[in-house]
CSV table of C-alpha atoms in Angstrom, one decimal:
chain,number,residue,atom,x,y,z
X,1,MET,CA,-82.3,-69.5,186.1
X,2,ILE,CA,-84.5,-72.1,188.0
X,3,PRO,CA,-82.4,-75.3,189.2
X,4,SER,CA,-83.3,-78.2,187.4
X,5,LEU,CA,-86.2,-80.1,189.5
X,6,THR,CA,-84.7,-83.6,188.4
X,7,PHE,CA,-80.8,-82.5,189.2
X,8,THR,CA,-81.6,-80.8,192.7
X,9,ALA,CA,-84.2,-83.8,193.9
X,10,ALA,CA,-81.5,-86.2,193.0
X,11,LEU,CA,-78.4,-83.9,194.5
X,12,LEU,CA,-80.4,-83.9,197.6
X,13,GLY,CA,-81.8,-87.2,198.1
X,14,LEU,CA,-85.0,-86.9,197.4
X,15,ALA,CA,-85.9,-88.2,193.9
X,16,SER,CA,-88.3,-90.6,193.8
X,17,ALA,CA,-91.0,-91.6,191.3
X,18,SER,CA,-93.2,-88.5,192.5
X,19,PRO,CA,-90.6,-86.1,194.4
X,20,LEU,CA,-92.8,-83.1,194.3
X,21,GLY,CA,-94.8,-85.4,197.3
X,22,LEU,CA,-92.1,-85.4,199.6
X,23,PRO,CA,-92.4,-83.5,202.7
X,24,GLY,CA,-90.5,-80.4,202.8
X,25,PHE,CA,-89.8,-80.4,198.9
X,26,LYS,CA,-93.1,-79.3,197.3
X,27,ARG,CA,-92.8,-75.6,197.5
X,28,PHE,CA,-89.7,-75.5,195.7
X,29,ALA,CA,-91.5,-77.0,192.8
X,30,PRO,CA,-90.2,-74.4,189.7
X,31,SER,CA,-94.3,-73.5,189.5
X,32,LYS,CA,-94.2,-72.6,192.6
X,33,LEU,CA,-91.1,-70.3,192.6
X,34,GLY,CA,-92.5,-68.7,189.4
X,35,HIS,CA,-95.3,-67.8,191.6
X,36,LEU,CA,-93.7,-66.3,194.8
X,37,HIS,CA,-96.0,-65.4,197.2
X,38,LYS,CA,-96.1,-64.8,201.4
X,39,ARG,CA,-96.9,-67.4,203.6
X,40,GLN,CA,-96.8,-67.2,207.3
X,41,VAL,CA,-94.8,-70.2,208.5
X,42,PRO,CA,-92.1,-70.8,211.4
X,43,GLN,CA,-88.7,-69.7,210.0
X,44,GLU,CA,-86.9,-72.9,211.3
X,45,HIS,CA,-89.4,-74.8,209.7
X,46,SER,CA,-88.5,-73.2,205.9
X,47,HIS,CA,-85.7,-75.4,205.3
X,48,ASP,CA,-86.7,-78.7,206.5
X,49,PHE,CA,-85.2,-80.2,203.9
X,50,VAL,CA,-81.3,-78.5,204.8
X,51,LEU,CA,-82.0,-79.5,208.5
X,52,VAL,CA,-82.8,-83.3,207.8
X,53,ILE,CA,-79.0,-83.9,205.2
X,54,THR,CA,-77.5,-81.7,208.0
X,55,ARG,CA,-78.8,-83.5,210.7
X,56,GLU,CA,-78.0,-87.1,208.7
X,57,PHE,CA,-74.4,-86.4,208.4
X,58,LEU,CA,-74.1,-84.6,211.9
X,59,ASN,CA,-75.3,-87.6,213.7
X,60,LEU,CA,-72.4,-89.0,211.9
X,61,ASP,CA,-70.4,-88.6,214.4
X,62,ASN,CA,-71.1,-85.1,216.7
X,63,PRO,CA,-68.2,-84.8,219.0
X,64,LYS,CA,-69.8,-82.0,220.7
X,65,ASN,CA,-72.8,-83.2,221.4
X,66,ILE,CA,-75.2,-80.4,219.3
X,67,GLN,CA,-79.0,-81.9,220.0
X,68,ASP,CA,-80.1,-81.4,216.8
X,69,PRO,CA,-79.1,-78.6,213.6
X,70,VAL,CA,-82.4,-76.8,214.6
X,71,PHE,CA,-81.2,-75.2,218.1
X,72,GLY,CA,-78.3,-73.3,215.2
X,73,LEU,CA,-81.2,-71.7,213.5
X,74,LEU,CA,-83.3,-70.2,216.5
X,75,GLY,CA,-82.0,-67.0,218.8
X,76,ASP,CA,-79.8,-67.8,222.0
X,77,GLY,CA,-82.3,-68.4,224.7
X,78,ALA,CA,-84.0,-71.7,222.9
X,79,ALA,CA,-79.8,-72.5,220.7
X,80,ALA,CA,-78.6,-72.9,224.5
X,81,ALA,CA,-81.0,-75.6,225.2
X,82,GLY,CA,-79.7,-78.1,222.4
X,83,ALA,CA,-76.0,-76.5,221.5
X,84,GLY,CA,-74.6,-79.6,224.0
X,85,ASP,CA,-70.4,-78.7,224.4
X,86,VAL,CA,-70.6,-75.0,222.2
X,87,THR,CA,-70.5,-72.4,224.3
X,88,ASN,CA,-70.3,-69.4,222.1
X,89,LEU,CA,-74.2,-69.4,220.8
X,90,ALA,CA,-73.3,-66.9,218.1
X,91,CYS,CA,-71.1,-69.7,216.4
X,92,LEU,CA,-73.6,-73.0,217.1
X,93,LYS,CA,-75.0,-72.8,213.5
X,94,GLN,CA,-71.5,-73.0,211.8
X,95,GLU,CA,-70.2,-75.7,214.3
X,96,THR,CA,-73.0,-77.8,213.1
X,97,ALA,CA,-72.9,-76.9,209.2
X,98,ASP,CA,-68.9,-77.3,209.7
X,99,GLN,CA,-69.6,-80.7,211.5
X,100,ALA,CA,-71.8,-82.1,208.7
X,101,PHE,CA,-69.3,-80.8,205.8
X,102,THR,CA,-66.8,-82.5,207.7
X,103,ASN,CA,-68.4,-86.0,208.2
X,104,ALA,CA,-69.9,-85.3,204.6
X,105,LYS,CA,-66.7,-84.9,202.6
X,106,ALA,CA,-64.9,-88.2,205.4
X,107,ALA,CA,-68.0,-90.1,203.8
X,108,GLY,CA,-67.3,-88.6,199.9
X,109,ASP,CA,-71.1,-87.7,199.7
X,110,LEU,CA,-71.7,-84.4,197.7
X,111,ARG,CA,-75.3,-84.2,199.0
X,112,GLY,CA,-74.4,-84.3,202.5
X,113,MET,CA,-71.7,-81.7,201.6
X,114,ALA,CA,-73.8,-79.5,199.6
X,115,GLY,CA,-76.4,-79.5,202.2
X,116,ALA,CA,-74.1,-78.4,204.7
X,117,LEU,CA,-73.5,-75.7,202.7
X,118,LEU,CA,-77.1,-74.7,202.5
X,119,PHE,CA,-77.8,-75.0,206.2
X,120,GLN,CA,-74.3,-72.2,206.8
X,121,ALA,CA,-75.9,-69.9,204.8
X,122,ILE,CA,-79.6,-69.8,205.6
X,123,GLU,CA,-81.2,-66.9,208.1
X,124,ARG,CA,-80.7,-67.7,211.8
X,125,ASN,CA,-83.7,-66.4,213.8
X,126,THR,CA,-83.6,-63.1,215.9
X,127,ALA,CA,-85.8,-61.8,218.5
X,128,GLY,CA,-87.8,-59.4,216.3
X,129,VAL,CA,-88.6,-58.1,212.9
X,130,GLY,CA,-85.2,-55.7,211.4
X,131,VAL,CA,-82.8,-57.4,213.6
X,132,ALA,CA,-79.7,-58.7,212.6
X,133,SER,CA,-77.6,-61.7,213.8
X,134,LYS,CA,-75.1,-61.6,215.5
X,135,LEU,CA,-72.0,-63.6,212.9
X,136,CYS,CA,-69.7,-66.3,214.5
X,137,THR,CA,-66.1,-65.1,214.4
X,138,GLU,CA,-64.7,-68.1,215.1
X,139,GLN,CA,-62.7,-69.7,212.0
X,140,ALA,CA,-64.3,-72.9,210.5
X,141,VAL,CA,-62.2,-76.4,210.3
X,142,ASN,CA,-63.4,-76.2,206.8
X,143,PRO,CA,-62.8,-73.2,204.5
X,144,GLU,CA,-66.3,-73.9,202.3
X,145,ILE,CA,-67.9,-73.6,204.9
X,146,GLY,CA,-65.9,-70.6,206.4
X,147,ALA,CA,-66.4,-68.5,203.2
X,148,LEU,CA,-70.0,-68.2,204.2
X,149,THR,CA,-72.6,-66.2,206.6
X,150,GLN,CA,-76.2,-66.4,207.5
X,151,HIS,CA,-78.6,-64.3,205.6
X,152,GLN,CA,-79.8,-61.6,207.3
X,153,ASP,CA,-83.4,-60.8,208.2
X,154,ALA,CA,-84.7,-58.9,205.2
X,155,ALA,CA,-85.8,-56.2,206.8
X,156,SER,CA,-82.4,-55.0,208.4
X,157,GLU,CA,-79.9,-52.5,207.4
X,158,ASN,CA,-78.3,-53.3,203.9
X,159,ALA,CA,-80.3,-56.7,204.1
X,160,GLY,CA,-80.7,-56.7,200.3
X,161,ALA,CA,-77.1,-56.4,199.4
X,162,LEU,CA,-75.9,-58.6,201.7
X,163,ASN,CA,-78.4,-61.8,201.0
X,164,LYS,CA,-77.4,-61.4,197.2
X,165,ALA,CA,-73.8,-61.6,198.4
X,166,ILE,CA,-74.6,-64.3,200.3
X,167,THR,CA,-76.2,-66.4,197.6
X,168,LEU,CA,-73.3,-65.5,195.6
X,169,GLU,CA,-70.8,-66.7,197.5
X,170,LEU,CA,-73.0,-69.6,198.7
X,171,ALA,CA,-73.0,-70.8,194.3
X,172,LYS,CA,-69.6,-70.1,194.3
X,173,GLN,CA,-68.8,-72.6,196.9
X,174,LEU,CA,-71.5,-74.9,195.8
X,175,ALA,CA,-69.5,-75.1,192.3
X,176,GLY,CA,-66.2,-75.3,193.8
X,177,ILE,CA,-67.7,-78.9,195.8
X,178,GLY,CA,-69.0,-79.9,192.2
X,179,ALA,CA,-72.8,-79.2,193.1
X,180,ASP,CA,-75.4,-77.1,191.4
X,181,PRO,CA,-74.5,-73.8,192.1
X,182,ASN,CA,-78.2,-72.8,191.5
X,183,LEU,CA,-79.2,-74.7,194.9
X,184,ALA,CA,-77.4,-71.5,196.2
X,185,LEU,CA,-81.4,-70.2,195.7
X,186,LEU,CA,-82.9,-72.6,198.1
X,187,SER,CA,-81.4,-70.4,200.9
X,188,GLY,CA,-83.0,-67.4,200.2
X,189,THR,CA,-84.4,-66.1,203.3
X,190,PHE,CA,-87.8,-64.3,204.7
X,191,ALA,CA,-89.5,-61.6,203.0
X,192,PRO,CA,-89.1,-57.9,204.4
X,193,GLY,CA,-91.7,-58.2,207.5
X,194,ASP,CA,-93.5,-54.9,209.0
X,195,VAL,CA,-90.8,-54.0,212.5
X,196,SER,CA,-93.1,-53.4,214.3
X,197,CYS,CA,-94.5,-57.1,214.7
X,198,THR,CA,-92.5,-58.6,217.8
X,199,SER,CA,-93.9,-61.8,216.6
X,200,LEU,CA,-91.5,-64.7,215.8
X,201,ILE,CA,-93.4,-65.4,213.1
X,202,ARG,CA,-92.0,-64.7,209.9
X,203,PHE,CA,-93.1,-64.6,206.3
X,204,TYR,CA,-91.3,-66.6,204.1
X,205,ARG,CA,-91.4,-66.1,199.8
X,206,TYR,CA,-91.9,-69.9,198.4
C-alpha cells in the first residue's frame, strides 16, 4: 500500500498548497513510487527530507556537538569530520537519531519523532558496493531508536531479508508512537549495484 500523500506530507511538515513542488519530496509522489526506476544520485542526498527533519530537532539540544546529521550517513573517514564529541563512529548515526528523538519527544512533536526513526533506519554509506556498514552495539537512550538498525547495501550478503525485517520493525515503531506505519516505505535503500564498481555514487530507487 502506498502511503497517503496528504497524510504523509502533513506528518512530515511538508504540506502546502502544492506539496509536490517542494525540494526533496517530489520523488516520493505515488505516481513515482508506482513506476520505480534507477537513477544515479549521491546516497547522502537520497533522503533529504529525513535529514531536514532530523537536523531541525537535533539542533534544539545538541550536547555532543554533532555538526550535522549527514555525517552519520557517511563512511568513517568523512564522518569523523562532523562527529563532534562522538568517538565511536559506528554509533554516530544512532547518537544523532537518539538525540533528535529525545528532543522531539520532549516537544511532543510527532513529526520529529517519526523523522528520527526514519533516520535511524536509512542506509549508511560504505567504501564500496556490496559492503555492509558496521552496526552500533551501544545501547540507545530511547528504546524506539534502539529497536532499529540501518538498512544495508542491497548487494551485501542477506540484504534482501535483512532490509525487509528493518522496514517491518520501523513500521512497528512508527505505529507505536502514533505515526503512519506506511512511512517505513520511505526508508528504502538503493537497488543492488555492481560489486565491481568502486564509485561512491549508488543507484537509488525512487
